[in-house]
Short mmCIF file of C-alpha atoms and ligand atoms in Angstrom, two decimals:
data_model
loop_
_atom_site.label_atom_id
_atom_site.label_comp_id
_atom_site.label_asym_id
_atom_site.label_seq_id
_atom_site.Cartn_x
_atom_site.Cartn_y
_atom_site.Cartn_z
CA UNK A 1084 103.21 98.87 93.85
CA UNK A 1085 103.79 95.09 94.39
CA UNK A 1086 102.43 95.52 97.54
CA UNK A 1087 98.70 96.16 96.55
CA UNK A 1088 99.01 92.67 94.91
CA UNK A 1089 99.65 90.82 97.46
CA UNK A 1090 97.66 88.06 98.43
CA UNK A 1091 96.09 86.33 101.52
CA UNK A 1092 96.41 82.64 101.17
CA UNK A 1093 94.71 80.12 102.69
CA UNK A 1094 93.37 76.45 102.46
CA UNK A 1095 89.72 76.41 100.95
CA UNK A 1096 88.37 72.67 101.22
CA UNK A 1097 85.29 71.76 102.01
CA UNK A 1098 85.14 69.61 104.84
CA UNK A 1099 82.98 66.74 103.70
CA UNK A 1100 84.88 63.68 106.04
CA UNK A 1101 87.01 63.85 108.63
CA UNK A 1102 89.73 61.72 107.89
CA UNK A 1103 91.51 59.92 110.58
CA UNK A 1104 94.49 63.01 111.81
CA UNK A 1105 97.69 60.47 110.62
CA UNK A 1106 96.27 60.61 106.91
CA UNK A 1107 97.78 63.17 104.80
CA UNK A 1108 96.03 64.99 101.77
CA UNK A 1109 98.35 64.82 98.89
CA UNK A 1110 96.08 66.50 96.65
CA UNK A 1111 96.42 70.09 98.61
CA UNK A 1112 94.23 73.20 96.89
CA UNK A 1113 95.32 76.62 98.25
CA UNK A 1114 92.92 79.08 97.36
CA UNK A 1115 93.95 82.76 96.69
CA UNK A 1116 92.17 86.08 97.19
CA UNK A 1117 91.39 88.43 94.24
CA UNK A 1118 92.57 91.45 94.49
CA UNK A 1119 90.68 94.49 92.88
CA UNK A 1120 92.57 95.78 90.13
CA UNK A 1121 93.26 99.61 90.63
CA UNK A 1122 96.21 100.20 87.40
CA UNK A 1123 94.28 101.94 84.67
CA UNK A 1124 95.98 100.06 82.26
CA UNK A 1125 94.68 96.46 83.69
CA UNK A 1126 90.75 98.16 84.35
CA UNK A 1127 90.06 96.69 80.38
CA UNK A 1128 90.71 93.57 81.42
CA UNK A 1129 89.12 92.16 84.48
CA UNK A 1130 87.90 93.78 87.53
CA UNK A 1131 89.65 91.25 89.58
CA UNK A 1132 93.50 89.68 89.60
CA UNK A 1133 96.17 87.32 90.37
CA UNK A 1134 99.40 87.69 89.27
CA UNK A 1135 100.80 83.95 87.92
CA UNK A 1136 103.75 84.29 90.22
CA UNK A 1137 101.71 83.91 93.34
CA UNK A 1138 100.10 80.58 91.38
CA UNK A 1139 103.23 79.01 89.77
CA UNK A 1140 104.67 79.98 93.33
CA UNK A 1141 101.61 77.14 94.84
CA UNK A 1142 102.13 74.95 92.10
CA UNK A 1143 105.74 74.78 92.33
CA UNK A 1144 105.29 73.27 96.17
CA UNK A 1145 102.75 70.69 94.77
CA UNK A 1146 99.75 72.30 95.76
CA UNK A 1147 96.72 73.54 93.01
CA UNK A 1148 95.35 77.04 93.40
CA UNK A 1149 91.54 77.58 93.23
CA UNK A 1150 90.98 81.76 92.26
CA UNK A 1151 88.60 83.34 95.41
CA UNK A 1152 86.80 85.92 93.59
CA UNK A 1153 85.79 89.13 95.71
CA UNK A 1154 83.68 90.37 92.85
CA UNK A 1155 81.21 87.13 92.67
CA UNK A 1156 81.16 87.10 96.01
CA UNK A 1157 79.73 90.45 96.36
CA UNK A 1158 77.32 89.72 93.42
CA UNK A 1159 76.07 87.26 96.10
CA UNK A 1160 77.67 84.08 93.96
CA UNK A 1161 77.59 81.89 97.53
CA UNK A 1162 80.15 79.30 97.05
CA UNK A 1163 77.94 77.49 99.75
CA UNK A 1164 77.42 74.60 98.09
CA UNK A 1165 81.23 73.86 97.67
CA UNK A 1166 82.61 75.82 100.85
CA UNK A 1167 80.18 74.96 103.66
CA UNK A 1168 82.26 77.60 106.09
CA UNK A 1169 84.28 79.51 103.96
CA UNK A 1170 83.46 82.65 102.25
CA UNK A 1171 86.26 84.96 100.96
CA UNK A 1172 86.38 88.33 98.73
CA UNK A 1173 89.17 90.33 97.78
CA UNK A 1174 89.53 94.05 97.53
CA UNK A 1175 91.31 96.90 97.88
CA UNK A 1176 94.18 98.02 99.79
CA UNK A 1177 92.06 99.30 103.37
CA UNK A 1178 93.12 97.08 105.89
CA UNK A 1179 89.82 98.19 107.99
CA UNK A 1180 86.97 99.63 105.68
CA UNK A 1181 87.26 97.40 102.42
CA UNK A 1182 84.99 94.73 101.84
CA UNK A 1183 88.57 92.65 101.41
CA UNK A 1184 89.10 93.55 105.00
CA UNK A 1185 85.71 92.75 105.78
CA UNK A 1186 85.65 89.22 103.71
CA UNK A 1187 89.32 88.29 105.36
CA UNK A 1188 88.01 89.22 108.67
CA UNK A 1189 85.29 86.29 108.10
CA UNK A 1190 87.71 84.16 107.19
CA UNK A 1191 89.61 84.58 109.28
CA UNK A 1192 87.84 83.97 112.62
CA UNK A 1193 86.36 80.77 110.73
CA UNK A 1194 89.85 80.04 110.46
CA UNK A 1195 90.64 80.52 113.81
CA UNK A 1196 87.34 78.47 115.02
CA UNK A 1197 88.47 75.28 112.85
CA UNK A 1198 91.91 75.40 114.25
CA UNK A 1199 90.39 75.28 117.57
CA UNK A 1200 88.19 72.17 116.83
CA UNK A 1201 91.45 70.36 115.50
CA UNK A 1202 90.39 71.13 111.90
CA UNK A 1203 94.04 72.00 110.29
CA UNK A 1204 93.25 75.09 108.36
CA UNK A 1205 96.98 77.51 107.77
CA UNK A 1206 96.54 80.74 106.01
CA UNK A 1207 99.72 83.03 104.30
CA UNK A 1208 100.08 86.41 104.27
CA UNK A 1209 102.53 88.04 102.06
CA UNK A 1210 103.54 91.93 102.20
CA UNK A 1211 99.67 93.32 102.05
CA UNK A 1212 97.85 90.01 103.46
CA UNK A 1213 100.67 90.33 106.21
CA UNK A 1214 99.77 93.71 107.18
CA UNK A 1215 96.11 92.27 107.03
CA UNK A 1216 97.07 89.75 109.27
CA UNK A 1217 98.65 91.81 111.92
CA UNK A 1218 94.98 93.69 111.65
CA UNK A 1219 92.96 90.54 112.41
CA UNK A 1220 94.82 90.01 114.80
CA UNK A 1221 95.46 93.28 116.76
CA UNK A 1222 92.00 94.50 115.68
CA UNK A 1223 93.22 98.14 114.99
CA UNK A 1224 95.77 98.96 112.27
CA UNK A 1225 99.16 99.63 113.47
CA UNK A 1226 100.60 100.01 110.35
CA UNK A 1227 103.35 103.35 110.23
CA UNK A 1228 105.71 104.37 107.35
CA UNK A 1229 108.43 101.36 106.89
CA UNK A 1230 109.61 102.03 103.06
CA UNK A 1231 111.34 99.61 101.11
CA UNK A 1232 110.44 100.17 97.63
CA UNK A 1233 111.89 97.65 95.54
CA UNK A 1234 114.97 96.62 97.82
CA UNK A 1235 116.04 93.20 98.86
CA UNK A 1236 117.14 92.83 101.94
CA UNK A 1237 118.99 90.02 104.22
CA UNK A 1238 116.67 88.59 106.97
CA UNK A 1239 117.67 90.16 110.37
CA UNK A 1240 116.84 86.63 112.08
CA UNK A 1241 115.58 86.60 116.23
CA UNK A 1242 116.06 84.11 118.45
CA UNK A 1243 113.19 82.37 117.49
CA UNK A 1244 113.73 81.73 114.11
CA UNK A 1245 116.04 78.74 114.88
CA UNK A 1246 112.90 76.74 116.39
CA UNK A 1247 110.08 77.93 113.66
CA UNK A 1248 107.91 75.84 110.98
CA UNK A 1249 109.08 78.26 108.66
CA UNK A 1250 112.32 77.32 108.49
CA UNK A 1251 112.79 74.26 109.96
CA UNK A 1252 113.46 71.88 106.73
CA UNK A 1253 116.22 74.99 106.08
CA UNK A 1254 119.75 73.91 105.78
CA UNK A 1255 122.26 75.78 108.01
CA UNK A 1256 124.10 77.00 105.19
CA UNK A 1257 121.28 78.46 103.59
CA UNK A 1258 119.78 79.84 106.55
CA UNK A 1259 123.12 81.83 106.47
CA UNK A 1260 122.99 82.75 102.77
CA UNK A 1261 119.47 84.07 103.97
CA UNK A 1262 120.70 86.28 107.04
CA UNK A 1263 124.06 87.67 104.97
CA UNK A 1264 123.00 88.02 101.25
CA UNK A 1265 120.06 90.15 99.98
CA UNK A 1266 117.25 87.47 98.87
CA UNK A 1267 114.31 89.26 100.36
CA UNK A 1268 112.75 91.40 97.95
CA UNK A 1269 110.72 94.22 99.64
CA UNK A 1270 108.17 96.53 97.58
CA UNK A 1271 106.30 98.28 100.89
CA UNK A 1272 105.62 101.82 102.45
CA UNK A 1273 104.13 100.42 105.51
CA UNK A 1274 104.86 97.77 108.05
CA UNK A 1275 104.68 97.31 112.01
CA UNK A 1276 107.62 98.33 113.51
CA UNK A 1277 109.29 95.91 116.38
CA UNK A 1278 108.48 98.46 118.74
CA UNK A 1279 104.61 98.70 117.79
CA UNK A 1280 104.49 94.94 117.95
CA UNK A 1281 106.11 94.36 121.18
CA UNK A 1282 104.02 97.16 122.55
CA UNK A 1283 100.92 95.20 121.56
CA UNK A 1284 100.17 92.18 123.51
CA UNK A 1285 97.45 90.57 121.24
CA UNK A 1286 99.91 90.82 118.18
CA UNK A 1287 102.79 89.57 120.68
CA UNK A 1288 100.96 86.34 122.21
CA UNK A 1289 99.72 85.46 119.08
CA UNK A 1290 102.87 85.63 116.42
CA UNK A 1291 106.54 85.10 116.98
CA UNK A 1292 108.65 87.40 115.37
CA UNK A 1293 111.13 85.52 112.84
CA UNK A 1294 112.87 88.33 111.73
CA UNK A 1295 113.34 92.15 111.58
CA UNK A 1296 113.91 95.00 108.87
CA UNK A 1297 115.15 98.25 108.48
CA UNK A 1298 113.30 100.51 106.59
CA UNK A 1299 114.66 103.12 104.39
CA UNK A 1300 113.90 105.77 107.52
CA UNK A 1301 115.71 103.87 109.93
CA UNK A 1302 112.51 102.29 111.36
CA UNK A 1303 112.94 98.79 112.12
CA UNK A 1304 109.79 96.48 111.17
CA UNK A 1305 108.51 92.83 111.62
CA UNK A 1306 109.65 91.08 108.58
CA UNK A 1307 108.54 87.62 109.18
CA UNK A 1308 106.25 86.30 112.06
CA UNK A 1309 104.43 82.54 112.83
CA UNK A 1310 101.57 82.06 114.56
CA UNK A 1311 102.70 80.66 118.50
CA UNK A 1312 99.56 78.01 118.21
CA UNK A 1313 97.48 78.72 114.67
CA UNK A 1314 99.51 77.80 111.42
CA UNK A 1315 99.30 81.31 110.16
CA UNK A 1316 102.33 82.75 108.38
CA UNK A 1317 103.29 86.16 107.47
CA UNK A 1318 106.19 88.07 104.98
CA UNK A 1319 106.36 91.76 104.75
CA UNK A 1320 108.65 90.50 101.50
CA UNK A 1321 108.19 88.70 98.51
CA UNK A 1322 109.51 84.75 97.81
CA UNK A 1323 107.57 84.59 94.99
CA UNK A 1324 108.97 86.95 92.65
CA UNK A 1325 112.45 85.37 92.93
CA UNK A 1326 111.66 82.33 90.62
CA UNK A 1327 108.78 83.61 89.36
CA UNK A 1328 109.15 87.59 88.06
CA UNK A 1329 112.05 88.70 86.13
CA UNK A 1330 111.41 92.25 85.21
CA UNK A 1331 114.89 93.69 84.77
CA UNK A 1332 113.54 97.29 86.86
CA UNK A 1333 113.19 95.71 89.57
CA UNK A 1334 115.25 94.28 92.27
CA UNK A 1335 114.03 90.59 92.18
CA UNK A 1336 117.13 88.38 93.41
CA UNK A 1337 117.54 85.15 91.48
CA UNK A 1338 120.98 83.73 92.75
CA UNK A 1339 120.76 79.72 93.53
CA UNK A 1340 120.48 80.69 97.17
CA UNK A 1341 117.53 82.84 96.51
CA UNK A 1342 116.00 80.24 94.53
CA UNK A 1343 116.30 77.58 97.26
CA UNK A 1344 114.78 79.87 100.00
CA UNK A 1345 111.56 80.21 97.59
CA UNK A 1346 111.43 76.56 96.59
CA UNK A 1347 111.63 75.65 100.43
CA UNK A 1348 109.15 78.18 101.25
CA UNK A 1349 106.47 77.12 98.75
CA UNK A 1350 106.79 73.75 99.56
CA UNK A 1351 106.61 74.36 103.07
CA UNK A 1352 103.49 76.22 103.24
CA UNK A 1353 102.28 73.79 100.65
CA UNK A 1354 102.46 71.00 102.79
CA UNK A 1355 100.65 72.87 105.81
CA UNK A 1356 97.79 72.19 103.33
CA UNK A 1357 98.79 68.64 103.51
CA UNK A 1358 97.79 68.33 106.62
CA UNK A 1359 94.72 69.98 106.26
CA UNK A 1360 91.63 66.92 105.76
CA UNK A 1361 89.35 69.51 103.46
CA UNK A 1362 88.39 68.02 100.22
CA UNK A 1363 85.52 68.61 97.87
CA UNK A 1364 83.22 65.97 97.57
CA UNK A 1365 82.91 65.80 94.30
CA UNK A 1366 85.50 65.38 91.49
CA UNK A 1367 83.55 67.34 89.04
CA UNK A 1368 82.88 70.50 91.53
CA UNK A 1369 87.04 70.58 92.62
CA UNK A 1370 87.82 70.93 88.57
CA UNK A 1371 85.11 73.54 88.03
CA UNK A 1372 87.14 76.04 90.61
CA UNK A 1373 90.32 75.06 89.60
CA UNK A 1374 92.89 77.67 88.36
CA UNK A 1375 93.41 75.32 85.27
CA UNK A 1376 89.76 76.97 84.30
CA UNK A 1377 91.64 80.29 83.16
CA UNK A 1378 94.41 81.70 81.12
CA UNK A 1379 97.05 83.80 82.39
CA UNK A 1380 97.47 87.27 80.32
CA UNK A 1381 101.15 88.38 79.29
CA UNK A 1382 101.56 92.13 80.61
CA UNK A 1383 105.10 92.56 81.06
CA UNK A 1384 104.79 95.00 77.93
CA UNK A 1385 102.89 97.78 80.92
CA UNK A 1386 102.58 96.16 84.34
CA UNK A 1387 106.04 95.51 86.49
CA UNK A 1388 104.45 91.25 86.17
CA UNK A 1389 104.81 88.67 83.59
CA UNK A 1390 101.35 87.11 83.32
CA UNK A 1391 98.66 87.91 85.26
CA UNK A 1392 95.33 85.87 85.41
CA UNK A 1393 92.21 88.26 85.31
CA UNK A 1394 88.57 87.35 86.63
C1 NAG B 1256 119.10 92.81 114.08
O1 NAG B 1256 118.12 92.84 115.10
C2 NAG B 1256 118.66 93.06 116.38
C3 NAG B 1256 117.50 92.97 117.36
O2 NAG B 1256 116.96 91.69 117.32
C4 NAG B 1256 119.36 94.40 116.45
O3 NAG B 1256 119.93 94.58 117.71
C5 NAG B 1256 120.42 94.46 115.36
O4 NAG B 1256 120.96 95.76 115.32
C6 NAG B 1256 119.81 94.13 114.02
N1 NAG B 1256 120.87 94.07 113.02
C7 NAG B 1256 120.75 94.56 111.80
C8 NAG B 1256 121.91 94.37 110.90
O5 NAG B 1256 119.73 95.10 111.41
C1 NAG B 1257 114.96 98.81 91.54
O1 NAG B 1257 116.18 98.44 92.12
C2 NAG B 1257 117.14 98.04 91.17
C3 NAG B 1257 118.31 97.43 91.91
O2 NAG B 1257 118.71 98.22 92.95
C4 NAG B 1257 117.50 99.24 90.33
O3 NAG B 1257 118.47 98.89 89.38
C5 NAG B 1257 116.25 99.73 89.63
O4 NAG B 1257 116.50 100.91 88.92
C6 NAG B 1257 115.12 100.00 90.61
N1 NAG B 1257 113.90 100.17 89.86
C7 NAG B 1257 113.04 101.13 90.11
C8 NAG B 1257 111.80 101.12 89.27
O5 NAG B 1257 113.20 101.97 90.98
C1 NAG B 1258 101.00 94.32 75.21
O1 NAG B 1258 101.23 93.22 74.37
C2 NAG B 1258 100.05 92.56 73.93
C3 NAG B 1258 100.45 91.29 73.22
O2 NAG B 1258 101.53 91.48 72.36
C4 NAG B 1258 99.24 93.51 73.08
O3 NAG B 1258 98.07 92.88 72.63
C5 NAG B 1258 98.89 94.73 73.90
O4 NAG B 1258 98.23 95.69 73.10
C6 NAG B 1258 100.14 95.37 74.51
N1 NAG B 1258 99.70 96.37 75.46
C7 NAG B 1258 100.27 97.55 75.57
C8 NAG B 1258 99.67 98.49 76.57
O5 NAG B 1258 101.25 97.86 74.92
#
């Protein structure tokens, strides 16, 4: 169920001035895909949504969130006159045939052509944006069943987790903590098993595999991958919910180890957008997108989140 909310992150800036490469923007903006909302019980109250844990999860690293509506998009609400590249939707839970897909596919190579040109531009995928991701990238869906409904897990590091991004400003101890104690909560059916992405040579050049999973079944999955030369990150697991969702039902770790892993996380991806030179040109445009514009909803009384912001 958590899964269908995940999100695709990614920096949204418009480029307006390069700035010289050693400055740093310390006034990062993540923006966040929509997703369609499919539960009944949140249809009377937006057609689009965000839970707040994904945003307090931003905000919590430093960074501000700016909502990327699927919907407007769609309507044909161009945010060309703040984004002169970037055009994202949201959408539904097709990796291939959704307009979501679609959108993120956009976005994606745009993405991929700014990175090229030196233009620093990192994207996240968590649980559903990281299956998307393994999509873009393979350009066929080799998702299979992986289930691990609401079950945290400790990260099965590789080899290559010990020189990542990810986890480099992790301390040894709690890098430990991560790979012995359960802190990776897990709410999927589907994944891509370490045998489907070794098999695969675009998915294999183009992430390194941080660390594996097994499923319910037995299968073992990718549970955490890094781009080898884009800054594109991907978890098949959830470090927001750990400081930021507390529904009793669910498994949702929240030990001081668990904690730390999301803090570092947040703040690492946060400062990716540091490095990114996007900024709007305009003051007054930046505050008009901001996620400051809109009030989270309380819905713990029927929906598995706390607050959720609707569009
Ligand atoms: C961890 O992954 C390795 C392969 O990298 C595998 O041989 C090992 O059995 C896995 N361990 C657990 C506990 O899943
Ligand atoms: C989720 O897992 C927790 C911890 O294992 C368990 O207590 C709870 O009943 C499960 N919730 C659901 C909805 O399956
Ligand atoms: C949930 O709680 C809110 C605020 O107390 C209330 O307005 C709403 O009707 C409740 N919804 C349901 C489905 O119980």
């Amino acid at each position: 169920m958590l899964c269908v909310s995940a999100i695709l992150f990614a920096s949204i800036f418009r480029e307006c001035s390069a700035r010289p490469d050693k400055l740093v923007n310390n006034r990062p903006i993540i923006g966040i895909l929509t997703q369609e909302v499919q539960d009944p019980d949140m249809k009377p109250y937006g057609r689009t949504y965000i839970p707040s844990s994904y945003v307090k999860y931003i905000e919590s690293g430093g960074g501000r969130v700016i909502p990327i509506s699927s919907v407007e998009f769609l309507n044909g609400r161009c945010l060309c006159s703040l984004f002169d590249r970037l055009l994202l939707i949201g959408g539904t839970v097709d990796l291939q045939t959704s307009d979501f897909a679609h959108a993120a596919k956009i976005y994606f190579r745009l993405a991929l052509k700014a990175n090229d040109v030196g233009d620093y531009f990192p994207i996240w995928g968590t649980c559903l944006g990281f299956q998307l991701l393994t999509v873009l990238v393979a350009e066929e869906n080799l998702l299979s069943k992986t289930p691990a409904e609401n079950i945290s897990l400790p990260l099965n590091f590789t080899s290559e987790a010990a020189s990542s991004r990810m986890f480099e400003a992790f301390p040894p101890e709690l890098l430990t903590a991560l790979s012995q104690e359960a802190l990776a909560a897990n709410f999927h059916h589907f994944g891509v098993t370490d045998q489907m992405f070794m098999r695969n040579e675009k998915l294999r050049s183009f992430f390194s595999v941080l660390s594996l999973n097994k499923a319910e079944n037995g299968v073992v999955f990718v549970s955490t991958m890094e781009g080898r030369k884009y800054p594109f990150y991907g978890v098949q697991w959830h470090p927001e919910v750990n400081r930021f969702q507390w529904n009793p039902l669910y498994s949702f770790p929240h030990s001081r180890n668990a904690e730390r892993m999301s803090s570092l996380l947040a703040e690492f991806f946060v400062n990716e957008g540091r490095r990114s030179s996007h900024h709007f040109i305009q003051a007054e445009e930046e505050s008009k997108e901001l996620i400051y514009n809109y009030n989270p909803l309380y819905v713990a009384n029927f929906t598995s989140y706390e607050q959720i912001y609707f569009f």
